[in-house]
mmCIF file of N, CA, C and O and ligand atoms in Angstrom:
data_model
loop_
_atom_site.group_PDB
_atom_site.id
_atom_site.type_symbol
_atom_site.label_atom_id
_atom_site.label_comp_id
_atom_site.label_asym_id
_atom_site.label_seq_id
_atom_site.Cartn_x
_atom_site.Cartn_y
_atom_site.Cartn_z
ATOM 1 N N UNK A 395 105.922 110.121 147.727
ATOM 2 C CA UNK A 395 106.386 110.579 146.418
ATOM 3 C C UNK A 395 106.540 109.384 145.482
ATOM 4 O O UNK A 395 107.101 108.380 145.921
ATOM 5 N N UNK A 396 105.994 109.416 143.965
ATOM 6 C CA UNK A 396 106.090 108.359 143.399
ATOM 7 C C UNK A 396 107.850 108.187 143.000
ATOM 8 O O UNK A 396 108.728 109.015 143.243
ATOM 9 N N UNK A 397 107.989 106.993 142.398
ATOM 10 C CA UNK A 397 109.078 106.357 142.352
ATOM 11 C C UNK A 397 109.289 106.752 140.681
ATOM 12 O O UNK A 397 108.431 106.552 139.821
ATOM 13 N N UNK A 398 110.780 107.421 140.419
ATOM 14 C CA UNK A 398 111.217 107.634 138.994
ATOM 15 C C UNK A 398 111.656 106.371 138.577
ATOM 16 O O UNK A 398 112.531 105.696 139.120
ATOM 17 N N UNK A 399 110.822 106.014 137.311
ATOM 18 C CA UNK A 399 111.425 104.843 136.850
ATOM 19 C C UNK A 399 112.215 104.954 135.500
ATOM 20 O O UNK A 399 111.644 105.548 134.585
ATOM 21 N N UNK A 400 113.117 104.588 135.340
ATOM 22 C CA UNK A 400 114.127 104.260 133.932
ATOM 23 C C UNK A 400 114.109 103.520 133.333
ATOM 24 O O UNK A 400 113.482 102.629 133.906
ATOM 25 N N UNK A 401 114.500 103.118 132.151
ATOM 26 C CA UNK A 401 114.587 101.934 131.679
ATOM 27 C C UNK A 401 116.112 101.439 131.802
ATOM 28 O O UNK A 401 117.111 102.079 132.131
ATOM 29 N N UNK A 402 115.936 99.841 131.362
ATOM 30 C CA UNK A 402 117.296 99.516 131.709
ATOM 31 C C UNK A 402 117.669 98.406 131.115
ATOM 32 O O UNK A 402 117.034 97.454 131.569
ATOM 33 N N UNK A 403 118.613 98.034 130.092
ATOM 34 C CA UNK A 403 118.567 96.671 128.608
ATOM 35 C C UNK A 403 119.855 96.019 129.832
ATOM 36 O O UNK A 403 120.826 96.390 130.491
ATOM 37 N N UNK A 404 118.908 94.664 129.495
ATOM 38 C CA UNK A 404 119.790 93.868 129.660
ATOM 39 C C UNK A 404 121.006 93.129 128.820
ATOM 40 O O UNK A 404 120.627 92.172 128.144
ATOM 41 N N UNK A 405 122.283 93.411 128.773
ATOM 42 C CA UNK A 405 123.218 93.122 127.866
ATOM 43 C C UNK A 405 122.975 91.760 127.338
ATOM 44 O O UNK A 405 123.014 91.420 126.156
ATOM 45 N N UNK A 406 122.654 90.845 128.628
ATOM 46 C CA UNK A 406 122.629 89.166 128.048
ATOM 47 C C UNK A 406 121.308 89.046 126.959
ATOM 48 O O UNK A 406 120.907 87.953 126.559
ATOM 49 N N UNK A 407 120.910 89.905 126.689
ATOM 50 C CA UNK A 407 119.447 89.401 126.070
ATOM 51 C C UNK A 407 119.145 90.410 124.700
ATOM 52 O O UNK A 407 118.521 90.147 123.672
ATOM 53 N N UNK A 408 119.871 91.713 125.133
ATOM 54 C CA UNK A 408 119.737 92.369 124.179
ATOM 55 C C UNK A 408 121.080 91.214 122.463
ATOM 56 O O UNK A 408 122.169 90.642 122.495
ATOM 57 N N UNK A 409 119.807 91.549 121.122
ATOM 58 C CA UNK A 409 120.740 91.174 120.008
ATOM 59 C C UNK A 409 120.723 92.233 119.181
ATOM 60 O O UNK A 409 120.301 92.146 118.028
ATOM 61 N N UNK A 410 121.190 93.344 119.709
ATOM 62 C CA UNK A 410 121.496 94.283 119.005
ATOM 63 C C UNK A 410 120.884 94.891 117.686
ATOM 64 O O UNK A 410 121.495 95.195 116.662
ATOM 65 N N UNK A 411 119.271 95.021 118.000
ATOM 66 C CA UNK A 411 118.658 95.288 116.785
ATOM 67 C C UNK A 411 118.423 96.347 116.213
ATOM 68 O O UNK A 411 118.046 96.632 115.076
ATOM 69 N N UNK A 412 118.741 97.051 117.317
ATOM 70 C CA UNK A 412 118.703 98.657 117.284
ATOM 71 C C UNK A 412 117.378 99.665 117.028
ATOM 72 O O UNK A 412 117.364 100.813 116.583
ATOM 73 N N UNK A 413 116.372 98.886 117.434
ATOM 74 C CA UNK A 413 114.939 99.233 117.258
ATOM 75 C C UNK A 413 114.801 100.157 118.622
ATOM 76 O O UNK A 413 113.817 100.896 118.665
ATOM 77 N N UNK A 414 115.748 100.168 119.776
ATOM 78 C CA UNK A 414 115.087 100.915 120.797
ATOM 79 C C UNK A 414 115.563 102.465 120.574
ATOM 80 O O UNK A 414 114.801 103.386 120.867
ATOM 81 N N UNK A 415 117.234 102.764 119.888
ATOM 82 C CA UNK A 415 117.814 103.734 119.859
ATOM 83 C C UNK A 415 117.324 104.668 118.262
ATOM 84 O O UNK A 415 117.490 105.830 117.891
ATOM 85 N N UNK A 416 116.623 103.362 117.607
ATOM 86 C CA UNK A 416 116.230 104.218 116.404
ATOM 87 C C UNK A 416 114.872 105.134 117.004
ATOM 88 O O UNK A 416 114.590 106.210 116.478
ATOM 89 N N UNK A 417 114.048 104.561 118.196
ATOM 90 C CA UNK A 417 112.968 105.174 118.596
ATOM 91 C C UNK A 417 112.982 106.849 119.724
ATOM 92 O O UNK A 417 112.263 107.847 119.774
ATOM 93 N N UNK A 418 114.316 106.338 120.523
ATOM 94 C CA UNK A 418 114.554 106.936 121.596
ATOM 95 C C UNK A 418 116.297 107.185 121.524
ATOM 96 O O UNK A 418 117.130 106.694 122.286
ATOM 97 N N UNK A 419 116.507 107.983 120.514
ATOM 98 C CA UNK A 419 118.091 108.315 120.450
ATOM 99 C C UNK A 419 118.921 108.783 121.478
ATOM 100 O O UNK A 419 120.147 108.876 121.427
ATOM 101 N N UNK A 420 117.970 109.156 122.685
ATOM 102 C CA UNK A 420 119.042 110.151 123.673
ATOM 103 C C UNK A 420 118.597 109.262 124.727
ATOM 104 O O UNK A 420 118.277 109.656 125.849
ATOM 105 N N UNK A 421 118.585 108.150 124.374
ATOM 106 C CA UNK A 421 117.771 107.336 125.657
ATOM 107 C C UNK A 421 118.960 106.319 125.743
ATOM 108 O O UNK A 421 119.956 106.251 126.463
ATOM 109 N N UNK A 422 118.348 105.387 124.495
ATOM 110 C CA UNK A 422 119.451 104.584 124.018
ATOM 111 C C UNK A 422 120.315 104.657 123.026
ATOM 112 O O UNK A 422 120.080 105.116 121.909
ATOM 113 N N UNK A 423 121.948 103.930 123.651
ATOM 114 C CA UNK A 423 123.456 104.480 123.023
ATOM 115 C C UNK A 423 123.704 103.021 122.560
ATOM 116 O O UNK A 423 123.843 102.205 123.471
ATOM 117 N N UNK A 424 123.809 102.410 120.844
ATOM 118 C CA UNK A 424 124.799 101.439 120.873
ATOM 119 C C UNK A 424 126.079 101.708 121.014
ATOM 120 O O UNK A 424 126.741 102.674 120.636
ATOM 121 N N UNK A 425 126.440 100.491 121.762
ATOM 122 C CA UNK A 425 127.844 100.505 121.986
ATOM 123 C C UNK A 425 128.890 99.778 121.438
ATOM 124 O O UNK A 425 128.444 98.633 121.360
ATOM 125 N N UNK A 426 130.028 99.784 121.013
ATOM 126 C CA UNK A 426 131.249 99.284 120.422
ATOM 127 C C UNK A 426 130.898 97.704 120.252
ATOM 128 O O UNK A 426 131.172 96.981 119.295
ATOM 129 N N UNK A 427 130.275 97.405 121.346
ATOM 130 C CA UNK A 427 130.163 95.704 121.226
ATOM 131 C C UNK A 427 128.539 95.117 120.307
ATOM 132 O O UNK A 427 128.152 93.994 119.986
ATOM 133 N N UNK A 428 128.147 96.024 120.194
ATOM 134 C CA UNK A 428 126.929 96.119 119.260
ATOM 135 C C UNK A 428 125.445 95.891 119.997
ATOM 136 O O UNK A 428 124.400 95.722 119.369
ATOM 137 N N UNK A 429 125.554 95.920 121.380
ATOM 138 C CA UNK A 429 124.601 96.065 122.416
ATOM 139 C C UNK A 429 123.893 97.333 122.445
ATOM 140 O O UNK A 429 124.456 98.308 121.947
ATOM 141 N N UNK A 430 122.599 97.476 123.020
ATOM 142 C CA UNK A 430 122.456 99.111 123.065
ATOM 143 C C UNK A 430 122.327 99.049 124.937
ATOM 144 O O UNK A 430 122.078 98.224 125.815
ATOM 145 N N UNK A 431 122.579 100.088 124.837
ATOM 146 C CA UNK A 431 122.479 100.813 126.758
ATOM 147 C C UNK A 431 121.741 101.655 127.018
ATOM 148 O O UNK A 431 121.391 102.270 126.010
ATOM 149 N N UNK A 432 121.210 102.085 128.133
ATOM 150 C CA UNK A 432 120.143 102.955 128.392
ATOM 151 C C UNK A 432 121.301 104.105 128.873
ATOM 152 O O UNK A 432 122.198 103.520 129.480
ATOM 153 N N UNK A 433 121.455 105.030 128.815
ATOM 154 C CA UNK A 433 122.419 106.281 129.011
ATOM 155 C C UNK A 433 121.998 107.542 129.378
ATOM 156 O O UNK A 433 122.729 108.424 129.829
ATOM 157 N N UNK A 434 120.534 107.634 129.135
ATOM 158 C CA UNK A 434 119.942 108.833 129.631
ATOM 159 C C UNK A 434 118.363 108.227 129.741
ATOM 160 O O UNK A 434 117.573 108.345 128.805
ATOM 161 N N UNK A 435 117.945 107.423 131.282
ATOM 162 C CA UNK A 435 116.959 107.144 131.611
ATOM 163 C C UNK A 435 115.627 108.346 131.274
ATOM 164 O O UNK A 435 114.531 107.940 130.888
ATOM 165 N N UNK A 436 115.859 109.580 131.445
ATOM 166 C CA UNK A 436 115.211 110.677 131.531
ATOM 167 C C UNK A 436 114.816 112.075 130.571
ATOM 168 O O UNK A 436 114.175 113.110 130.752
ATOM 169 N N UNK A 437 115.970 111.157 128.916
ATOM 170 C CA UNK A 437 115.560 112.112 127.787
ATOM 171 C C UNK A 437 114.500 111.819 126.606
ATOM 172 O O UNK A 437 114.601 111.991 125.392
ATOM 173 N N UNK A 438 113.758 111.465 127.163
ATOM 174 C CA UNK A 438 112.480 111.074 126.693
ATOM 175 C C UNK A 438 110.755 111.141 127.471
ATOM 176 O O UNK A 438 110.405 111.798 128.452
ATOM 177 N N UNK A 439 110.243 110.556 126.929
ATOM 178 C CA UNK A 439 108.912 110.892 127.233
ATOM 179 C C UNK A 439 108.236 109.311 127.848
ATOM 180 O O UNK A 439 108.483 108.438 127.016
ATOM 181 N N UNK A 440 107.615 108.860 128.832
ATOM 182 C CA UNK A 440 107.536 107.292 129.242
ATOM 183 C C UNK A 440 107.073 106.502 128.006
ATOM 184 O O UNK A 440 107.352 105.358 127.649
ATOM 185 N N UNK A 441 106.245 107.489 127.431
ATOM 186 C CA UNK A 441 105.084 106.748 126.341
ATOM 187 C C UNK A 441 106.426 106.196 125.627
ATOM 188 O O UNK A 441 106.897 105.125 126.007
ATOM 189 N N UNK A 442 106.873 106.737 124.867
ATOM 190 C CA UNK A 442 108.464 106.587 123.624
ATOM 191 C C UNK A 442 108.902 105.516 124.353
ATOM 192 O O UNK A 442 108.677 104.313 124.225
ATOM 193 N N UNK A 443 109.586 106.157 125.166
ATOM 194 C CA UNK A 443 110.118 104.757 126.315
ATOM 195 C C UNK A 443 109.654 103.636 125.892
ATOM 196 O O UNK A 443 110.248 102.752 125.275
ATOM 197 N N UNK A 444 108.436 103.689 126.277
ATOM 198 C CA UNK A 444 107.530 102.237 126.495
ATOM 199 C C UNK A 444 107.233 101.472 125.217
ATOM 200 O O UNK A 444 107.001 100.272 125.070
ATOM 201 N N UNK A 445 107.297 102.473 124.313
ATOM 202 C CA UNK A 445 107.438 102.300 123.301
ATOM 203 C C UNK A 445 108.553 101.450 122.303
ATOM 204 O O UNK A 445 108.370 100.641 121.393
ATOM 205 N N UNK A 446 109.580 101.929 122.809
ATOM 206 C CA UNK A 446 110.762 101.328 122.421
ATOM 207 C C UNK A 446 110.739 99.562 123.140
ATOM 208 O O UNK A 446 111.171 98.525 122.636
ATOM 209 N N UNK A 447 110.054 99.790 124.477
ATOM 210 C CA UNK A 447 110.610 98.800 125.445
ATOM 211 C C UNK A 447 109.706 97.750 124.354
ATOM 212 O O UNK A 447 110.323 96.721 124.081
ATOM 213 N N UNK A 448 108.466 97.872 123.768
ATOM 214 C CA UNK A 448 107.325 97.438 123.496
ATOM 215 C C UNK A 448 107.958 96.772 122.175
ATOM 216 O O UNK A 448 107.673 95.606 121.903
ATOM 217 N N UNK A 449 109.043 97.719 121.147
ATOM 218 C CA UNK A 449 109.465 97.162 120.464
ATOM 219 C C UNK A 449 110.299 95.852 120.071
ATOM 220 O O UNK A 449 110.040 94.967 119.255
ATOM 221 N N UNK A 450 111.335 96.023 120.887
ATOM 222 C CA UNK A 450 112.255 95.625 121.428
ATOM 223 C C UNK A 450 111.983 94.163 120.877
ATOM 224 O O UNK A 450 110.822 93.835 121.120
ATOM 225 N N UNK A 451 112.581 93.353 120.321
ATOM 226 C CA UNK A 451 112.171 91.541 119.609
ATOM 227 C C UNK A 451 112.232 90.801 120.526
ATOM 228 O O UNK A 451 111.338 89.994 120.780
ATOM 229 N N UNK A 452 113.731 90.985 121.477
ATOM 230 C CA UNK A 452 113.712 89.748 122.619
ATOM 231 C C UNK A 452 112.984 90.369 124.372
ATOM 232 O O UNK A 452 112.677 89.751 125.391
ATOM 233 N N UNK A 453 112.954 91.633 124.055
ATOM 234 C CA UNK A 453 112.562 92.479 125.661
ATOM 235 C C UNK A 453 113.512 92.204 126.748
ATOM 236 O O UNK A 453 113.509 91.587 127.813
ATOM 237 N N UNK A 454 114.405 92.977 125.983
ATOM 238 C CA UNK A 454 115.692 93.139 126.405
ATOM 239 C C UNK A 454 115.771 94.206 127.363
ATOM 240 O O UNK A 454 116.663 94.324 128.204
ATOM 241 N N UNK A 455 114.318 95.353 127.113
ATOM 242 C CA UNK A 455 114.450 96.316 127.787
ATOM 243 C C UNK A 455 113.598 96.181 129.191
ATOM 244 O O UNK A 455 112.783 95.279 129.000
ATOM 245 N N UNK A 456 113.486 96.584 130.209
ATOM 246 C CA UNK A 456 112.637 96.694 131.435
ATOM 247 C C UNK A 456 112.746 97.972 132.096
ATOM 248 O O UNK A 456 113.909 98.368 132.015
ATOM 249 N N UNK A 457 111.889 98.894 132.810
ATOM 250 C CA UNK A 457 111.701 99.480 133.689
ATOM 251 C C UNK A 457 111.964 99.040 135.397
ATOM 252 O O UNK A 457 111.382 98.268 136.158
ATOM 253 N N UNK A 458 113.475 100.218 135.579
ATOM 254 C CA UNK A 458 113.922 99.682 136.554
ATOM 255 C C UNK A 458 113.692 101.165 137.816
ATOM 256 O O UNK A 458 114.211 102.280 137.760
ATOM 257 N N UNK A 459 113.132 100.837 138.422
ATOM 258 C CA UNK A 459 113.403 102.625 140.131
ATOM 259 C C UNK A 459 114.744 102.828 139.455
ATOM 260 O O UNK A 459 115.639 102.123 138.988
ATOM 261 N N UNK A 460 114.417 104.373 139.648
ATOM 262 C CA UNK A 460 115.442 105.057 139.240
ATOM 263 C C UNK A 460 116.147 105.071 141.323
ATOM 264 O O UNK A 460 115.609 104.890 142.416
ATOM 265 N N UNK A 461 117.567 105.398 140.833
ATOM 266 C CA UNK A 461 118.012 104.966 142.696
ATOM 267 C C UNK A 461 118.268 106.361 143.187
ATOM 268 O O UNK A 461 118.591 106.553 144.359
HETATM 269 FE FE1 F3S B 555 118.826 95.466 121.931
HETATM 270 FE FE2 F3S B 555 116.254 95.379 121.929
HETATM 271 FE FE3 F3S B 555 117.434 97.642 121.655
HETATM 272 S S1 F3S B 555 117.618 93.918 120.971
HETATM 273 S S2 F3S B 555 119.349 97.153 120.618
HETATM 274 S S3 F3S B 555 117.518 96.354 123.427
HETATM 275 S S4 F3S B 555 115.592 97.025 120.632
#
């Protein structure tokens, strides 16, 4: 069975540009500290996803196995 993959921002790297949550709103959540988080690996589509990840300035984002 293939492997579900998610995405997954790394806090140290993400600078809060907000290019992934403007792409993928139910994906990615900024948070209070002005970071964004991945919060719903699975409300989106991979392409968008990848999309966002693709955006992303520092590639903050990565595809991680979902566990
Ligand atoms: Fe951060 Fe990149 Fe999103 S800088 S807010 S993970 S587009």
């Amino acid at each position: 069975m293939a492997e579900k993959k998610v995405p997954a921002v790394d806090p140290e790297v993400c600078i809060g540009c907000s290019a992934c949550s403007a792409i993928c709103p139910n994906v990615f959540e900024m948070q209070a500290e002005g970071k964004s988080k991945a919060v719903n690996g699975e409300a989106d589509t991979e392409e968008n996803i990848q999309r966002a990840i693709d955006t992303c300035p520092v590639q903050a984002i990565s595809w991680k196995n979902k566990a």
